[in-house]
């Protein structure tokens, strides 16, 4: 005995071996039965290696006390001499209090763990049937079941089987048990057995070969008349007999006695659930599934497997329902129904348990299972390799087929295995059905140690569990709510996998003008056995439909092939389209909307990544753009390289802007078409303006740095004019500018002028030198004296010119002047200089008003291109951009001195301010705004569709169709588009006649 106040060497050894109550363990080891254990250090080591050494020792003591003397001696001798038995028996006793109870009741059952062959074998149904062979009543069946379970648990806790193999063995044991229970029920009612055929169909985890230690075994019963019955025999009597057998089978497995229950047999997945008959005929099952079944019932049938009873009847059932399972994805709202069902499961978890719910909670086992099942049902219609009831087998097939990324599948596999292992060890402890992670520290310690976490079991377990839960939740959200799933589910069965003939027919039906060429593209993209081809075969059926939703599906497919060829060796490209948000649909819309966006993308295809970023389509602001451009310029070694880098940024950002414009106009399944066309025009105008300003700033920095270092001999500023200054640029607009400089102190004026002119010349050259990047053309024709005047003037020269020679059209042009690049203080002082000209005190005199009207009338008669339809010319036509802008600018010149709201470079802002000031009615303001927005949209649309600037609608039918889609018109309504444009601009022209020309 241990003396008071002192600790024995055994006590210390027990503490080191992981015993949490060494004193109690010492007392147990002092028992006469345990002297062999106490003296053997190997046994103490083995106890210390278990999940719970205290629990293992208590279980061993109970077993030894329950065994007869001879049996006890054999047990302890074998325990000391045979390491396999030692590891298996103590491993089970340290992990499962319930199996220790079983061994205390049936001490001879420890022998099942002795034989190497039995312990290391991976048994199947036949082996388990042999293990249950002697059971001829419910009690002996339960004892034999626990004995078999003991062998499974031993292999599990010793690592002989992994979690998937353990789950499969449990399912096979359940199969053997159901067969044995049915045999007992038949033996008890031979007349019922003779009067019917009964098939037992396993569902859920048992059907999927992935059962837990303690789980309901979900089944469906199918009844029929005996094969020997005469034609027309009473099916009703056969079903009644089968129902009695099925009910007895359920009681044998589910009812509890001194040996406990085996597990509940749950038949609630049958048609009509618990309200429906327990047994139905095959025809009754089919009638229900064809007329009344809900989406979740087909999802449940995915795991259906014959396990007991009449094998031929069971096979008939599986053969009959399988086609219904793989057609379920074609049901209306199928994907959204499955997603809603998963959300309902989470919503129904008690609030206090959500964070501990291992199975049903966010990031739990159900997240993996639902995601895998949804992908199976959507893609499995055309790919039989996905027809597996096992989650992990199906996940492996999804990865092999390219439906899930290999890295994602590997992470899901790892996390699912970890979470299932946690669930197994939780249930193994007391053989109770539970999925809640315990809060008690001792329970967490035992659970962590059972999973091999020994240094700090509680902390390590919590960390690993949270990590795997986060992985599962992230990938579940990514896969389960993948937008592509809805689109794939909506395809007809023959459209999912494209044979050459089926593809050709579908291409013609979809409206491809050249199906032969389209087939060549499909063959090039999807032929072969590579993973890339497999993913393409998944994407293309959906993409073909999205391309066909445009005016030029042939161009969309061709552009997709060109992008795919360019990015063929880039691993992230196809994963992006398959997995990320609306990337695939966004790309389809962009590639089939016209020439500009695909041309910009093909110059640097990696920009396709923008389409997968939820915020990737939002144009970047001036500050961020200028920072990036200047950083790129700073890294370049030459001015030419620096400006090329700046132009590269501009090309990428132009693509971002065009993509947002197209997707906002066309819409996607996730994002309907943008309704506020004015907002779209404003976003494009602001984005292109900011981009051009940042590019000019970069070009200026590059040129100055190359020739003058950090400081130019003269201060220099770029002033935006026209649509540039008004933040109203379209995709094809030049950058209208003025250049102003001011010699630095002590610098000769001639030297300063020469430097300023050299800067301008080099900037213009580098910004339009032929390259793969789109040019930025600089137009300085609005400078004093126009093309005849000097390209650059000093601030003093501008002041002198405007004081002496300024004409009214120059004051009008200066209404949209705004500094864009260069010396900010110089730009500000230039604006202060011109404000009195563009907002003259007391407004314009009548002579000046007449001059502006005369200039406008002359421009209408002389500058409209010969042969152009004046009702459809967006810039100079009746009610077009020029009409609206000159009307607004006249209001600014006349009233800007008195109305601060009119002092803006923006046409739309000035129009709204004029209305607020009472200078025109709200109705007239809306008419002018509608016309200006529509004309701007048409100009942008023409550039997007044709890839080059024009001021009239295209004449080509496909291009005109694309314009219609961009403006929101359905196919076949091109005439409506033209009529609406003419009507909108005709109303605007009437307002212009009244406000600008003063007509009554």
mmCIF file of N, CA and C in Angstrom, residues 477-479 481-487 539 542-543 546-547 560 573-591 607-617 655 659-660 662-664 666-672:
data_model
loop_
_atom_site.group_PDB
_atom_site.id
_atom_site.type_symbol
_atom_site.label_atom_id
_atom_site.label_comp_id
_atom_site.label_asym_id
_atom_site.label_seq_id
_atom_site.Cartn_x
_atom_site.Cartn_y
_atom_site.Cartn_z
ATOM 1 N N UNK A 477 -19.685 25.852 -49.965
ATOM 2 C CA UNK A 477 -20.243 27.065 -50.567
ATOM 3 C C UNK A 477 -19.817 27.179 -52.026
ATOM 4 N N UNK A 478 -18.574 26.829 -52.282
ATOM 5 C CA UNK A 478 -18.037 26.937 -53.642
ATOM 6 C C UNK A 478 -18.703 25.946 -54.594
ATOM 7 N N UNK A 479 -18.864 24.695 -54.155
ATOM 8 C CA UNK A 479 -19.381 23.649 -55.040
ATOM 9 C C UNK A 479 -20.901 23.579 -55.025
ATOM 10 N N UNK A 481 -23.179 25.815 -54.253
ATOM 11 C CA UNK A 481 -23.897 26.961 -54.810
ATOM 12 C C UNK A 481 -23.256 27.433 -56.114
ATOM 13 N N UNK A 482 -22.534 26.532 -56.773
ATOM 14 C CA UNK A 482 -21.865 26.873 -58.023
ATOM 15 C C UNK A 482 -22.906 27.239 -59.084
ATOM 16 N N UNK A 483 -22.847 28.447 -59.667
ATOM 17 C CA UNK A 483 -23.859 28.860 -60.639
ATOM 18 C C UNK A 483 -23.964 27.925 -61.835
ATOM 19 N N UNK A 484 -22.848 27.296 -62.220
ATOM 20 C CA UNK A 484 -22.869 26.430 -63.387
ATOM 21 C C UNK A 484 -23.837 25.268 -63.213
ATOM 22 N N UNK A 485 -24.090 24.847 -61.960
ATOM 23 C CA UNK A 485 -24.954 23.697 -61.727
ATOM 24 C C UNK A 485 -26.362 23.932 -62.249
ATOM 25 N N UNK A 486 -26.912 25.113 -61.988
ATOM 26 C CA UNK A 486 -28.257 25.408 -62.479
ATOM 27 C C UNK A 486 -28.334 25.274 -63.979
ATOM 28 N N UNK A 487 -27.312 25.767 -64.666
ATOM 29 C CA UNK A 487 -27.317 25.740 -66.121
ATOM 30 C C UNK A 487 -27.171 24.322 -66.650
ATOM 31 N N UNK A 539 -18.058 22.026 -69.469
ATOM 32 C CA UNK A 539 -18.390 23.438 -69.658
ATOM 33 C C UNK A 539 -19.131 23.711 -70.964
ATOM 34 N N UNK A 542 -23.039 24.002 -71.681
ATOM 35 C CA UNK A 542 -23.650 25.192 -71.083
ATOM 36 C C UNK A 542 -23.221 26.447 -71.834
ATOM 37 N N UNK A 543 -21.938 26.526 -72.149
ATOM 38 C CA UNK A 543 -21.433 27.706 -72.863
ATOM 39 C C UNK A 543 -22.103 27.863 -74.218
ATOM 40 N N UNK A 546 -25.202 29.743 -73.766
ATOM 41 C CA UNK A 546 -24.977 31.162 -73.476
ATOM 42 C C UNK A 546 -24.502 31.899 -74.727
ATOM 43 N N UNK A 547 -23.644 31.275 -75.517
ATOM 44 C CA UNK A 547 -23.230 31.917 -76.771
ATOM 45 C C UNK A 547 -24.444 32.132 -77.664
ATOM 46 N N UNK A 560 -13.884 31.858 -77.657
ATOM 47 C CA UNK A 560 -13.618 30.979 -76.518
ATOM 48 C C UNK A 560 -12.489 30.011 -76.852
ATOM 49 N N UNK A 573 -7.184 28.372 -65.277
ATOM 50 C CA UNK A 573 -8.180 28.933 -66.197
ATOM 51 C C UNK A 573 -9.486 28.136 -66.178
ATOM 52 N N UNK A 574 -9.422 26.830 -66.466
ATOM 53 C CA UNK A 574 -10.648 26.043 -66.514
ATOM 54 C C UNK A 574 -11.239 25.858 -65.122
ATOM 55 N N UNK A 575 -10.378 25.785 -64.096
ATOM 56 C CA UNK A 575 -10.902 25.713 -62.726
ATOM 57 C C UNK A 575 -11.720 26.955 -62.409
ATOM 58 N N UNK A 576 -11.249 28.106 -62.867
ATOM 59 C CA UNK A 576 -11.968 29.364 -62.642
ATOM 60 C C UNK A 576 -13.364 29.287 -63.245
ATOM 61 N N UNK A 577 -13.447 28.823 -64.488
ATOM 62 C CA UNK A 577 -14.743 28.776 -65.171
ATOM 63 C C UNK A 577 -15.672 27.764 -64.515
ATOM 64 N N UNK A 578 -15.113 26.662 -64.048
ATOM 65 C CA UNK A 578 -15.944 25.614 -63.459
ATOM 66 C C UNK A 578 -16.397 25.971 -62.050
ATOM 67 N N UNK A 579 -15.529 26.618 -61.287
ATOM 68 C CA UNK A 579 -15.761 26.737 -59.849
ATOM 69 C C UNK A 579 -16.158 28.112 -59.358
ATOM 70 N N UNK A 580 -15.684 29.171 -59.982
ATOM 71 C CA UNK A 580 -15.756 30.482 -59.354
ATOM 72 C C UNK A 580 -16.935 31.320 -59.846
ATOM 73 N N UNK A 581 -17.889 31.505 -58.941
ATOM 74 C CA UNK A 581 -18.962 32.461 -59.192
ATOM 75 C C UNK A 581 -19.582 32.317 -60.563
ATOM 76 N N UNK A 582 -19.806 33.442 -61.214
ATOM 77 C CA UNK A 582 -20.430 33.468 -62.542
ATOM 78 C C UNK A 582 -19.389 33.648 -63.629
ATOM 79 N N UNK A 583 -18.151 33.207 -63.384
ATOM 80 C CA UNK A 583 -17.056 33.459 -64.329
ATOM 81 C C UNK A 583 -17.362 32.919 -65.715
ATOM 82 N N UNK A 584 -17.883 31.687 -65.797
ATOM 83 C CA UNK A 584 -18.122 31.074 -67.108
ATOM 84 C C UNK A 584 -19.183 31.849 -67.881
ATOM 85 N N UNK A 585 -20.277 32.194 -67.217
ATOM 86 C CA UNK A 585 -21.321 32.935 -67.916
ATOM 87 C C UNK A 585 -20.848 34.330 -68.283
ATOM 88 N N UNK A 586 -20.114 34.958 -67.377
ATOM 89 C CA UNK A 586 -19.563 36.277 -67.697
ATOM 90 C C UNK A 586 -18.679 36.216 -68.934
ATOM 91 N N UNK A 587 -17.811 35.197 -68.995
ATOM 92 C CA UNK A 587 -16.925 35.067 -70.146
ATOM 93 C C UNK A 587 -17.725 34.835 -71.421
ATOM 94 N N UNK A 588 -18.745 33.998 -71.335
ATOM 95 C CA UNK A 588 -19.569 33.738 -72.520
ATOM 96 C C UNK A 588 -20.224 35.019 -73.023
ATOM 97 N N UNK A 589 -20.737 35.828 -72.120
ATOM 98 C CA UNK A 589 -21.377 37.087 -72.535
ATOM 99 C C UNK A 589 -20.360 38.022 -73.192
ATOM 100 N N UNK A 590 -19.189 38.108 -72.582
ATOM 101 C CA UNK A 590 -18.167 39.036 -73.090
ATOM 102 C C UNK A 590 -17.665 38.601 -74.456
ATOM 103 N N UNK A 591 -17.458 37.295 -74.634
ATOM 104 C CA UNK A 591 -16.868 36.807 -75.886
ATOM 105 C C UNK A 591 -17.838 36.836 -77.054
ATOM 106 N N UNK A 607 -6.226 38.225 -68.224
ATOM 107 C CA UNK A 607 -7.222 39.147 -67.653
ATOM 108 C C UNK A 607 -8.572 38.471 -67.447
ATOM 109 N N UNK A 608 -8.747 37.250 -67.959
ATOM 110 C CA UNK A 608 -9.996 36.526 -67.736
ATOM 111 C C UNK A 608 -10.230 36.299 -66.245
ATOM 112 N N UNK A 609 -9.168 36.339 -65.432
ATOM 113 C CA UNK A 609 -9.327 36.149 -63.986
ATOM 114 C C UNK A 609 -10.219 37.217 -63.377
ATOM 115 N N UNK A 610 -10.299 38.382 -64.021
ATOM 116 C CA UNK A 610 -11.176 39.460 -63.547
ATOM 117 C C UNK A 610 -12.615 38.977 -63.439
ATOM 118 N N UNK A 611 -13.006 38.084 -64.352
ATOM 119 C CA UNK A 611 -14.404 37.671 -64.437
ATOM 120 C C UNK A 611 -14.814 36.745 -63.298
ATOM 121 N N UNK A 612 -13.844 36.190 -62.570
ATOM 122 C CA UNK A 612 -14.171 35.304 -61.468
ATOM 123 C C UNK A 612 -14.146 35.973 -60.112
ATOM 124 N N UNK A 613 -13.692 37.203 -60.069
ATOM 125 C CA UNK A 613 -13.606 37.949 -58.815
ATOM 126 C C UNK A 613 -14.930 38.675 -58.590
ATOM 127 N N UNK A 614 -15.598 38.447 -57.441
ATOM 128 C CA UNK A 614 -16.883 39.124 -57.210
ATOM 129 C C UNK A 614 -16.802 40.643 -57.353
ATOM 130 N N UNK A 615 -15.634 41.218 -57.054
ATOM 131 C CA UNK A 615 -15.478 42.663 -57.196
ATOM 132 C C UNK A 615 -14.613 43.017 -58.402
ATOM 133 N N UNK A 616 -14.305 42.021 -59.219
ATOM 134 C CA UNK A 616 -13.363 42.237 -60.313
ATOM 135 C C UNK A 616 -13.878 43.121 -61.419
ATOM 136 N N UNK A 617 -15.200 43.247 -61.540
ATOM 137 C CA UNK A 617 -15.763 44.036 -62.630
ATOM 138 C C UNK A 617 -15.932 45.503 -62.255
ATOM 139 N N UNK A 655 -10.599 46.436 -70.684
ATOM 140 C CA UNK A 655 -11.321 45.165 -70.709
ATOM 141 C C UNK A 655 -12.239 45.061 -69.500
ATOM 142 N N UNK A 659 -16.201 44.670 -69.942
ATOM 143 C CA UNK A 659 -16.855 43.486 -69.391
ATOM 144 C C UNK A 659 -17.990 43.888 -68.457
ATOM 145 N N UNK A 660 -17.744 44.870 -67.597
ATOM 146 C CA UNK A 660 -18.813 45.307 -66.695
ATOM 147 C C UNK A 660 -19.982 45.892 -67.479
ATOM 148 N N UNK A 662 -20.902 45.208 -70.604
ATOM 149 C CA UNK A 662 -21.620 44.145 -71.309
ATOM 150 C C UNK A 662 -22.475 43.340 -70.345
ATOM 151 N N UNK A 663 -21.887 42.925 -69.234
ATOM 152 C CA UNK A 663 -22.617 42.077 -68.291
ATOM 153 C C UNK A 663 -23.744 42.863 -67.633
ATOM 154 N N UNK A 664 -23.493 44.149 -67.346
ATOM 155 C CA UNK A 664 -24.567 44.977 -66.792
ATOM 156 C C UNK A 664 -25.698 45.203 -67.769
ATOM 157 N N UNK A 666 -26.362 43.043 -70.655
ATOM 158 C CA UNK A 666 -26.969 41.778 -71.040
ATOM 159 C C UNK A 666 -27.545 41.051 -69.831
ATOM 160 N N UNK A 667 -26.855 41.207 -68.693
ATOM 161 C CA UNK A 667 -27.252 40.475 -67.504
ATOM 162 C C UNK A 667 -26.770 39.037 -67.554
ATOM 163 N N UNK A 668 -26.796 38.366 -66.381
ATOM 164 C CA UNK A 668 -26.509 36.946 -66.269
ATOM 165 C C UNK A 668 -27.612 36.332 -65.430
ATOM 166 N N UNK A 669 -27.555 35.009 -65.260
ATOM 167 C CA UNK A 669 -28.565 34.352 -64.426
ATOM 168 C C UNK A 669 -28.525 34.890 -63.001
ATOM 169 N N UNK A 670 -27.317 35.211 -62.529
ATOM 170 C CA UNK A 670 -27.178 35.723 -61.165
ATOM 171 C C UNK A 670 -27.494 37.209 -61.066
ATOM 172 N N UNK A 671 -27.175 37.963 -62.146
ATOM 173 C CA UNK A 671 -27.344 39.416 -62.119
ATOM 174 C C UNK A 671 -28.165 39.836 -63.326
ATOM 175 N N UNK A 672 -29.439 40.136 -63.143
ATOM 176 C CA UNK A 672 -30.261 40.576 -64.279
ATOM 177 C C UNK A 672 -29.687 41.842 -64.904
#
